[in-house]
Structures are given as C-alpha cells and as structure tokens.
PDB file of C-alpha atoms in Angstrom:
ATOM      1  CA  SER V   1      92.757  99.802 109.949  1.00 52.00           C
ATOM      2  CA  GLN V   2      92.211  96.700 111.372  1.00 71.00           C
ATOM      3  CA  GLN V   3      95.004  97.340 114.038  1.00 82.00           C
ATOM      4  CA  GLY V   4      93.572  97.123 117.649  1.00 88.00           C
ATOM      5  CA  GLU V   5      95.460  99.498 119.816  1.00 91.00           C
ATOM      6  CA  GLU V   6      95.939  98.478 123.532  1.00 93.00           C
ATOM      7  CA  ASP V   7      96.067 100.775 126.420  1.00 94.00           C
ATOM      8  CA  PRO V   8      97.829 101.149 128.724  1.00 96.00           C
ATOM      9  CA  GLN V   9     101.333 100.468 127.144  1.00 94.00           C
ATOM     10  CA  ALA V  10     102.787  99.287 130.677  1.00 96.00           C
ATOM     11  CA  LEU V  11     100.895  97.751 134.196  1.00 97.00           C
ATOM     12  CA  SER V  12     102.343  97.164 137.240  1.00 97.00           C
ATOM     13  CA  ILE V  13      99.998  96.005 140.285  1.00 97.00           C
ATOM     14  CA  GLN V  14     100.406  93.550 143.369  1.00 97.00           C
ATOM     15  CA  GLU V  15      99.827  89.857 142.959  1.00 97.00           C
ATOM     16  CA  GLY V  16      96.196  89.555 144.240  1.00 97.00           C
ATOM     17  CA  GLU V  17      94.776  92.865 142.275  1.00 97.00           C
ATOM     18  CA  ASN V  18      92.884  93.419 139.215  1.00 98.00           C
ATOM     19  CA  ALA V  19      93.937  94.152 136.086  1.00 97.00           C
ATOM     20  CA  THR V  20      92.246  95.481 133.274  1.00 97.00           C
ATOM     21  CA  MET V  21      93.852  96.518 129.944  1.00 97.00           C
ATOM     22  CA  ASN V  22      91.841  97.934 126.749  1.00 97.00           C
ATOM     23  CA  CYS V  23      92.015  97.765 123.166  1.00 96.00           C
ATOM     24  CA  SER V  24      90.379 100.394 120.621  1.00 95.00           C
ATOM     25  CA  TYR V  25      90.104 100.057 116.777  1.00 94.00           C
ATOM     26  CA  LYS V  26      88.530 101.711 114.080  1.00 91.00           C
ATOM     27  CA  THR V  27      86.257  99.612 112.325  1.00 88.00           C
ATOM     28  CA  SER V  28      84.117  96.941 112.482  1.00 89.00           C
ATOM     29  CA  ILE V  29      84.573  94.040 113.431  1.00 89.00           C
ATOM     30  CA  ASN V  30      83.758  90.148 112.825  1.00 88.00           C
ATOM     31  CA  ASN V  31      85.365  89.072 116.200  1.00 90.00           C
ATOM     32  CA  LEU V  32      88.744  89.936 118.604  1.00 93.00           C
ATOM     33  CA  GLN V  33      90.936  88.118 120.113  1.00 93.00           C
ATOM     34  CA  TRP V  34      92.998  88.628 122.855  1.00 96.00           C
ATOM     35  CA  TYR V  35      96.299  86.665 123.599  1.00 96.00           C
ATOM     36  CA  ARG V  36      99.213  86.689 125.689  1.00 97.00           C
ATOM     37  CA  GLN V  37     102.882  86.579 125.041  1.00 96.00           C
ATOM     38  CA  ASN V  38     105.055  85.383 127.894  1.00 95.00           C
ATOM     39  CA  SER V  39     109.417  87.053 127.628  1.00 91.00           C
ATOM     40  CA  GLY V  40     110.583  85.346 125.025  1.00 87.00           C
ATOM     41  CA  ARG V  41     107.887  83.152 124.011  1.00 92.00           C
ATOM     42  CA  GLY V  42     105.090  83.072 121.270  1.00 93.00           C
ATOM     43  CA  LEU V  43     101.943  83.963 121.489  1.00 95.00           C
ATOM     44  CA  VAL V  44      99.287  81.951 122.912  1.00 96.00           C
ATOM     45  CA  HIS V  45      95.609  82.401 122.619  1.00 94.00           C
ATOM     46  CA  LEU V  46      93.518  83.906 125.420  1.00 96.00           C
ATOM     47  CA  ILE V  47      89.532  84.464 124.036  1.00 95.00           C
ATOM     48  CA  LEU V  48      87.631  85.153 121.374  1.00 93.00           C
ATOM     49  CA  ILE V  49      85.022  87.396 121.168  1.00 95.00           C
ATOM     50  CA  ARG V  50      82.261  87.844 118.146  1.00 92.00           C
ATOM     51  CA  SER V  51      80.673  90.635 117.626  1.00 93.00           C
ATOM     52  CA  ASN V  52      77.255  89.905 118.899  1.00 94.00           C
ATOM     53  CA  GLU V  53      78.404  89.129 121.848  1.00 96.00           C
ATOM     54  CA  ARG V  54      78.969  91.907 124.787  1.00 97.00           C
ATOM     55  CA  GLU V  55      81.089  90.065 127.241  1.00 98.00           C
ATOM     56  CA  LYS V  56      82.985  86.387 127.499  1.00 97.00           C
ATOM     57  CA  HIS V  57      84.291  84.460 130.867  1.00 97.00           C
ATOM     58  CA  SER V  58      87.025  82.333 130.740  1.00 95.00           C
ATOM     59  CA  GLY V  59      88.453  80.985 133.898  1.00 96.00           C
ATOM     60  CA  ARG V  60      89.817  84.316 135.977  1.00 97.00           C
ATOM     61  CA  LEU V  61      89.657  86.805 132.526  1.00 98.00           C
ATOM     62  CA  ARG V  62      86.410  88.302 131.555  1.00 98.00           C
ATOM     63  CA  VAL V  63      86.153  90.241 128.243  1.00 98.00           C
ATOM     64  CA  THR V  64      84.076  92.892 127.262  1.00 98.00           C
ATOM     65  CA  LEU V  65      83.331  94.478 123.852  1.00 98.00           C
ATOM     66  CA  ASP V  66      81.599  97.949 122.715  1.00 97.00           C
ATOM     67  CA  THR V  67      81.117  97.586 119.209  1.00 96.00           C
ATOM     68  CA  SER V  68      79.466 101.081 119.350  1.00 96.00           C
ATOM     69  CA  LYS V  69      82.611 102.630 121.367  1.00 96.00           C
ATOM     70  CA  LYS V  70      84.790 100.294 119.108  1.00 96.00           C
ATOM     71  CA  SER V  71      86.514  99.162 122.268  1.00 96.00           C
ATOM     72  CA  SER V  72      87.243  95.740 124.163  1.00 97.00           C
ATOM     73  CA  SER V  73      88.673  95.159 127.675  1.00 98.00           C
ATOM     74  CA  LEU V  74      90.471  92.741 129.363  1.00 98.00           C
ATOM     75  CA  LEU V  75      90.514  91.867 133.004  1.00 98.00           C
ATOM     76  CA  ILE V  76      92.268  89.654 135.046  1.00 98.00           C
ATOM     77  CA  THR V  77      91.183  88.782 137.985  1.00 97.00           C
ATOM     78  CA  ALA V  78      92.923  87.879 141.450  1.00 97.00           C
ATOM     79  CA  SER V  79      96.365  87.960 139.174  1.00 97.00           C
ATOM     80  CA  ARG V  80      98.923  85.680 140.208  1.00 97.00           C
ATOM     81  CA  ALA V  81     102.909  86.305 139.324  1.00 96.00           C
ATOM     82  CA  ALA V  82     102.624  83.908 136.205  1.00 95.00           C
ATOM     83  CA  ASP V  83      99.917  86.740 134.629  1.00 97.00           C
ATOM     84  CA  THR V  84     103.229  88.641 134.119  1.00 97.00           C
ATOM     85  CA  ALA V  85     103.156  88.947 130.271  1.00 97.00           C
ATOM     86  CA  SER V  86     102.315  91.115 127.057  1.00 96.00           C
ATOM     87  CA  TYR V  87      98.903  90.737 126.365  1.00 97.00           C
ATOM     88  CA  PHE V  88      97.677  91.785 122.624  1.00 95.00           C
ATOM     89  CA  CYS V  89      94.477  92.480 120.994  1.00 94.00           C
ATOM     90  CA  ALA V  90      93.582  91.512 117.487  1.00 92.00           C
ATOM     91  CA  PRO V  91      90.109  93.244 115.893  1.00 91.00           C
ATOM     92  CA  TYR V  92      89.225  90.822 112.656  1.00 87.00           C
ATOM     93  CA  LEU V  93      87.262  91.887 109.605  1.00 82.00           C
ATOM     94  CA  PHE V  94      87.492  89.708 107.177  1.00 77.00           C
ATOM     95  CA  GLN V  95      87.965  91.693 103.946  1.00 72.00           C
ATOM     96  CA  GLY V  96      88.427  89.141 101.173  1.00 62.00           C
ATOM     97  CA  ALA V  97      91.420  87.175 103.176  1.00 63.00           C
ATOM     98  CA  GLN V  98      92.179  86.444 106.459  1.00 66.00           C
ATOM     99  CA  LYS V  99      94.786  88.988 108.132  1.00 75.00           C
ATOM    100  CA  LEU V 100      95.155  89.367 112.082  1.00 82.00           C
ATOM    101  CA  VAL V 101      97.211  92.279 112.823  1.00 82.00           C
ATOM    102  CA  PHE V 102      98.692  92.852 116.387  1.00 87.00           C
ATOM    103  CA  GLY V 103      99.164  96.073 118.355  1.00 84.00           C
ATOM    104  CA  GLN V 104     102.364  96.909 120.660  1.00 89.00           C
ATOM    105  CA  GLY V 105     100.857  95.238 123.803  1.00 93.00           C
ATOM    106  CA  THR V 106     100.619  95.760 126.927  1.00 96.00           C
ATOM    107  CA  ARG V 107     103.094  94.888 129.165  1.00 96.00           C
ATOM    108  CA  LEU V 108     101.885  93.898 132.646  1.00 97.00           C
ATOM    109  CA  THR V 109     103.917  92.770 135.692  1.00 97.00           C
ATOM    110  CA  ILE V 110     102.982  91.263 138.510  1.00 97.00           C
ATOM    111  CA  ASN V 111     104.362  92.205 141.816  1.00 95.00           C
ATOM    112  CA  PRO V 112     104.844  89.644 144.738  1.00 91.00           C
TER     113      PRO V 112
ATOM    114  CA  ASN J   1     101.076  66.679 118.967  1.00 66.00           C
ATOM    115  CA  ALA J   2     103.671  69.209 118.196  1.00 80.00           C
ATOM    116  CA  GLY J   3     101.788  72.297 116.751  1.00 94.00           C
ATOM    117  CA  VAL J   4     103.799  74.658 115.195  1.00 96.00           C
ATOM    118  CA  THR J   5     107.434  74.074 114.902  1.00 97.00           C
ATOM    119  CA  GLN J   6     110.287  76.575 114.115  1.00 97.00           C
ATOM    120  CA  THR J   7     113.635  75.883 113.342  1.00 97.00           C
ATOM    121  CA  PRO J   8     116.317  77.644 113.641  1.00 97.00           C
ATOM    122  CA  LYS J   9     115.631  79.014 116.680  1.00 97.00           C
ATOM    123  CA  PHE J  10     118.629  80.992 116.388  1.00 97.00           C
ATOM    124  CA  GLN J  11     120.339  82.438 113.401  1.00 97.00           C
ATOM    125  CA  VAL J  12     123.191  84.760 112.973  1.00 97.00           C
ATOM    126  CA  LEU J  13     123.676  86.202 109.472  1.00 97.00           C
ATOM    127  CA  LYS J  14     125.715  88.123 107.419  1.00 97.00           C
ATOM    128  CA  THR J  15     124.803  91.217 105.192  1.00 97.00           C
ATOM    129  CA  GLY J  16     123.528  89.792 101.640  1.00 97.00           C
ATOM    130  CA  GLN J  17     123.462  86.116 102.802  1.00 97.00           C
ATOM    131  CA  SER J  18     120.258  84.034 101.964  1.00 96.00           C
ATOM    132  CA  MET J  19     118.142  81.488 104.286  1.00 96.00           C
ATOM    133  CA  THR J  20     115.289  79.957 104.868  1.00 98.00           C
ATOM    134  CA  LEU J  21     113.500  79.840 108.382  1.00 98.00           C
ATOM    135  CA  GLN J  22     111.462  76.690 108.088  1.00 98.00           C
ATOM    136  CA  CYS J  23     107.866  76.342 110.080  1.00 98.00           C
ATOM    137  CA  ALA J  24     105.862  73.220 109.922  1.00 98.00           C
ATOM    138  CA  GLN J  25     102.268  71.940 111.682  1.00 97.00           C
ATOM    139  CA  ASP J  26     100.763  68.853 111.947  1.00 95.00           C
ATOM    140  CA  MET J  27      96.896  69.796 112.695  1.00 92.00           C
ATOM    141  CA  ASN J  28      95.869  70.040 109.470  1.00 91.00           C
ATOM    142  CA  HIS J  29      95.587  73.702 109.439  1.00 91.00           C
ATOM    143  CA  GLU J  30      94.881  75.676 105.956  1.00 89.00           C
ATOM    144  CA  TYR J  31      95.957  79.130 107.341  1.00 89.00           C
ATOM    145  CA  MET J  32      99.236  79.814 107.807  1.00 92.00           C
ATOM    146  CA  SER J  33     101.354  83.082 108.419  1.00 94.00           C
ATOM    147  CA  TRP J  34     104.352  84.489 108.970  1.00 96.00           C
ATOM    148  CA  TYR J  35     104.983  87.406 111.413  1.00 96.00           C
ATOM    149  CA  ARG J  36     108.197  89.799 112.831  1.00 96.00           C
ATOM    150  CA  GLN J  37     108.142  91.292 116.406  1.00 95.00           C
ATOM    151  CA  ASP J  38     110.155  94.145 116.564  1.00 92.00           C
ATOM    152  CA  PRO J  39     110.852  96.585 119.998  1.00 83.00           C
ATOM    153  CA  GLY J  40     108.180  99.263 119.651  1.00 75.00           C
ATOM    154  CA  MET J  41     106.092  97.543 116.836  1.00 76.00           C
ATOM    155  CA  GLY J  42     104.530  94.612 117.666  1.00 84.00           C
ATOM    156  CA  LEU J  43     103.907  92.432 115.245  1.00 90.00           C
ATOM    157  CA  ARG J  44     103.795  93.052 111.672  1.00 91.00           C
ATOM    158  CA  LEU J  45     102.066  90.563 108.997  1.00 91.00           C
ATOM    159  CA  ILE J  46     104.809  89.865 106.451  1.00 95.00           C
ATOM    160  CA  HIS J  47     103.190  87.112 104.282  1.00 95.00           C
ATOM    161  CA  TYR J  48     100.087  84.453 104.467  1.00 92.00           C
ATOM    162  CA  SER J  49      98.747  81.609 102.737  1.00 91.00           C
ATOM    163  CA  VAL J  50      95.134  79.939 102.917  1.00 87.00           C
ATOM    164  CA  GLY J  51      96.112  76.511 101.930  1.00 88.00           C
ATOM    165  CA  ALA J  52      98.828  74.949  99.363  1.00 92.00           C
ATOM    166  CA  GLY J  53      99.932  76.378  96.612  1.00 93.00           C
ATOM    167  CA  ILE J  54      98.016  79.926  97.692  1.00 91.00           C
ATOM    168  CA  THR J  55     100.155  82.822  99.400  1.00 94.00           C
ATOM    169  CA  ASP J  56      99.942  86.819  99.283  1.00 92.00           C
ATOM    170  CA  GLN J  57     101.106  89.185 101.457  1.00 92.00           C
ATOM    171  CA  GLY J  58     100.954  91.178 104.393  1.00 90.00           C
ATOM    172  CA  GLU J  59     102.362  94.692 105.601  1.00 88.00           C
ATOM    173  CA  VAL J  60     106.133  94.103 104.968  1.00 93.00           C
ATOM    174  CA  PRO J  61     106.416  91.613 102.234  1.00 95.00           C
ATOM    175  CA  ASN J  62     109.782  92.978 101.172  1.00 96.00           C
ATOM    176  CA  GLY J  63     112.634  90.988 100.837  1.00 96.00           C
ATOM    177  CA  TYR J  64     111.191  87.740 102.073  1.00 97.00           C
ATOM    178  CA  ASN J  65     109.706  84.890  99.499  1.00 97.00           C
ATOM    179  CA  VAL J  66     107.023  82.100 100.683  1.00 97.00           C
ATOM    180  CA  SER J  67     105.740  79.260  99.052  1.00 96.00           C
ATOM    181  CA  ARG J  68     103.220  76.430 100.407  1.00 96.00           C
ATOM    182  CA  SER J  69     103.390  73.286  98.544  1.00 96.00           C
ATOM    183  CA  THR J  70     101.884  71.190 101.120  1.00 96.00           C
ATOM    184  CA  THR J  71      98.985  72.080 104.100  1.00 94.00           C
ATOM    185  CA  GLU J  72     102.116  71.004 106.725  1.00 96.00           C
ATOM    186  CA  ASP J  73     105.151  73.228 106.026  1.00 97.00           C
ATOM    187  CA  PHE J  74     105.532  77.239 105.135  1.00 98.00           C
ATOM    188  CA  PRO J  75     109.265  78.148 104.819  1.00 98.00           C
ATOM    189  CA  LEU J  76     109.881  81.917 105.201  1.00 98.00           C
ATOM    190  CA  ARG J  77     112.724  82.517 102.612  1.00 98.00           C
ATOM    191  CA  LEU J  78     115.000  85.787 103.004  1.00 96.00           C
ATOM    192  CA  LEU J  79     116.521  86.659  99.637  1.00 91.00           C
ATOM    193  CA  SER J  80     119.508  88.973 100.289  1.00 96.00           C
ATOM    194  CA  ALA J  81     119.883  89.819 104.157  1.00 96.00           C
ATOM    195  CA  ALA J  82     120.127  93.251 105.674  1.00 97.00           C
ATOM    196  CA  PRO J  83     120.570  94.608 109.345  1.00 96.00           C
ATOM    197  CA  SER J  84     117.175  96.037 108.891  1.00 96.00           C
ATOM    198  CA  GLN J  85     115.965  92.933 109.236  1.00 97.00           C
ATOM    199  CA  THR J  86     117.131  91.524 112.261  1.00 97.00           C
ATOM    200  CA  SER J  87     113.755  90.325 114.502  1.00 97.00           C
ATOM    201  CA  VAL J  88     112.451  87.715 116.202  1.00 97.00           C
ATOM    202  CA  TYR J  89     110.306  85.518 113.660  1.00 98.00           C
ATOM    203  CA  PHE J  90     107.079  83.798 114.719  1.00 97.00           C
ATOM    204  CA  CYS J  91     105.087  81.436 112.183  1.00 97.00           C
ATOM    205  CA  ALA J  92     100.961  80.843 113.232  1.00 94.00           C
ATOM    206  CA  SER J  93      98.295  78.642 112.005  1.00 93.00           C
ATOM    207  CA  SER J  94      94.571  78.549 112.326  1.00 89.00           C
ATOM    208  CA  TYR J  95      91.971  75.522 111.346  1.00 83.00           C
ATOM    209  CA  SER J  96      90.110  78.783 109.820  1.00 69.00           C
ATOM    210  CA  ARG J  97      90.266  80.599 106.583  1.00 57.00           C
ATOM    211  CA  VAL J  98      87.154  82.275 105.951  1.00 57.00           C
ATOM    212  CA  ARG J  99      85.108  84.957 107.258  1.00 53.00           C
ATOM    213  CA  VAL J 100      85.812  83.940 111.183  1.00 56.00           C
ATOM    214  CA  ALA J 101      89.126  84.031 111.981  1.00 65.00           C
ATOM    215  CA  GLY J 102      89.850  81.288 114.223  1.00 76.00           C
ATOM    216  CA  GLU J 103      92.516  81.076 117.127  1.00 86.00           C
ATOM    217  CA  LEU J 104      96.178  81.277 115.736  1.00 90.00           C
ATOM    218  CA  PHE J 105      98.655  78.951 117.676  1.00 93.00           C
ATOM    219  CA  PHE J 106     101.878  80.104 116.883  1.00 95.00           C
ATOM    220  CA  GLY J 107     105.482  78.488 117.250  1.00 97.00           C
ATOM    221  CA  GLU J 108     108.197  79.590 119.811  1.00 96.00           C
ATOM    222  CA  GLY J 109     110.050  82.195 117.043  1.00 97.00           C
ATOM    223  CA  SER J 110     113.173  81.868 115.474  1.00 97.00           C
ATOM    224  CA  ARG J 111     115.507  84.941 116.481  1.00 97.00           C
ATOM    225  CA  LEU J 112     117.505  86.323 113.580  1.00 97.00           C
ATOM    226  CA  THR J 113     120.446  88.509 113.633  1.00 97.00           C
ATOM    227  CA  VAL J 114     122.103  90.274 110.504  1.00 97.00           C
ATOM    228  CA  LEU J 115     125.386  91.641 110.809  1.00 96.00           C
TER     229      LEU J 115
END
C-alpha cells in the first residue's frame, strides 16, 4: 500500500519549541508530500520531496527522506500557535494511475 | 482565482435520497478527485479523474457515481444516501496526471449528514 503512517498520532508542545512528525511507508516511491489541515478546513500542500532528494527546506519547515528506511520526517522550527493543525504525509508511487493516499495524520497542538 | 470550489458546504439528507456534490476548479487542472474524511479514518479516495471523459475508482467507490464532461467540473453523486455516508467530502485537483504527482489543491469541504 502507498499509504503513509504518521507518528505520533498527537503531539502537544509549547510555543517556540520545535515539532517533529514522522511518516513511514511500505513501497518504493516517486515522491512524498506533506499537507496541513486546520480544523474544519481543506488540506493545504506544504512541501514535496522527490525520491532522489534527502532534505528539503521551506521557511520554518524541514523535510527529510530516507528511502532505505522508507521514512520521512517533518520538522517545524520555532512553533507558533497558528501551526496548530493536523499534518498528513502522502507517499506517491505511479502505478498506472495517479492516486494520492493519506493516512490519519498527526494532530499538533501548540500551547501558548 | 477561486481555486477549488465545493457546493454545498452543508447538507442534511434522509436515507434513500439522492444528491450531487458539486466541485469546480478554475486552474485548468487535468486531475481531479474526491475524498471522504471520517474521524479516525483519515482521508479515503472515492473516485478520481485524469481528464475530461476519464474517471476511475478509488478505495471506497461504492454508493457514489462521478462523471467528467468538462475540465472544470467533477460532480459526485450519491445514488441512495445511507447513514454510513455521513462524512466530510473534499474535492481536490492537480496540474499533473502522470508519473510525478503534483501538488493537490483542496476545496473547503462539504459536510454531509444522512439521517
């Protein structure tokens, strides 16, 4: 299955701390994407990392990818209250059709 | 640009009724898809389309129909609503349809309750 499995399921930290979320998957991939979902809203794309990349940055976000371990991590530095949301990873492998499958996500709460 | 627009935002149906959830995008994306999101289940893919006239099933297609007559629109039809279809439905589109999945753009969701 291409579905990613996020860990932990829930994470609560203090504002200003760093937050790390992990994603594991089972098959080889073409790329892996991370999305954020604020409560009651649609998902928003954060970052895409290709299978031949090991690390990617976007503002306060840092994503790593280890294809040998079939895992990825999302690091949010200097967290803010606005980062409170659910975060989903979506590993992608083209198998004759484009299907992006999501796991259950990590629920991140930033406490003031 | 409006992006991905879903209507209605909220809907209450009785068991056995039919209805259509509308999805429209103005980004000229070839790829469009429908997901449902239930507590503890994450997002599950219902149907998707890689272009006008082409649709295919996702993980949970039973009880739903789709069609893609234009690039812009991808309606989701519930044929005979059941309480198990109570969920939040998301439409998403992407510029890419092959090999390298592009970024998905999501609508704001349609919350459906079936009594």
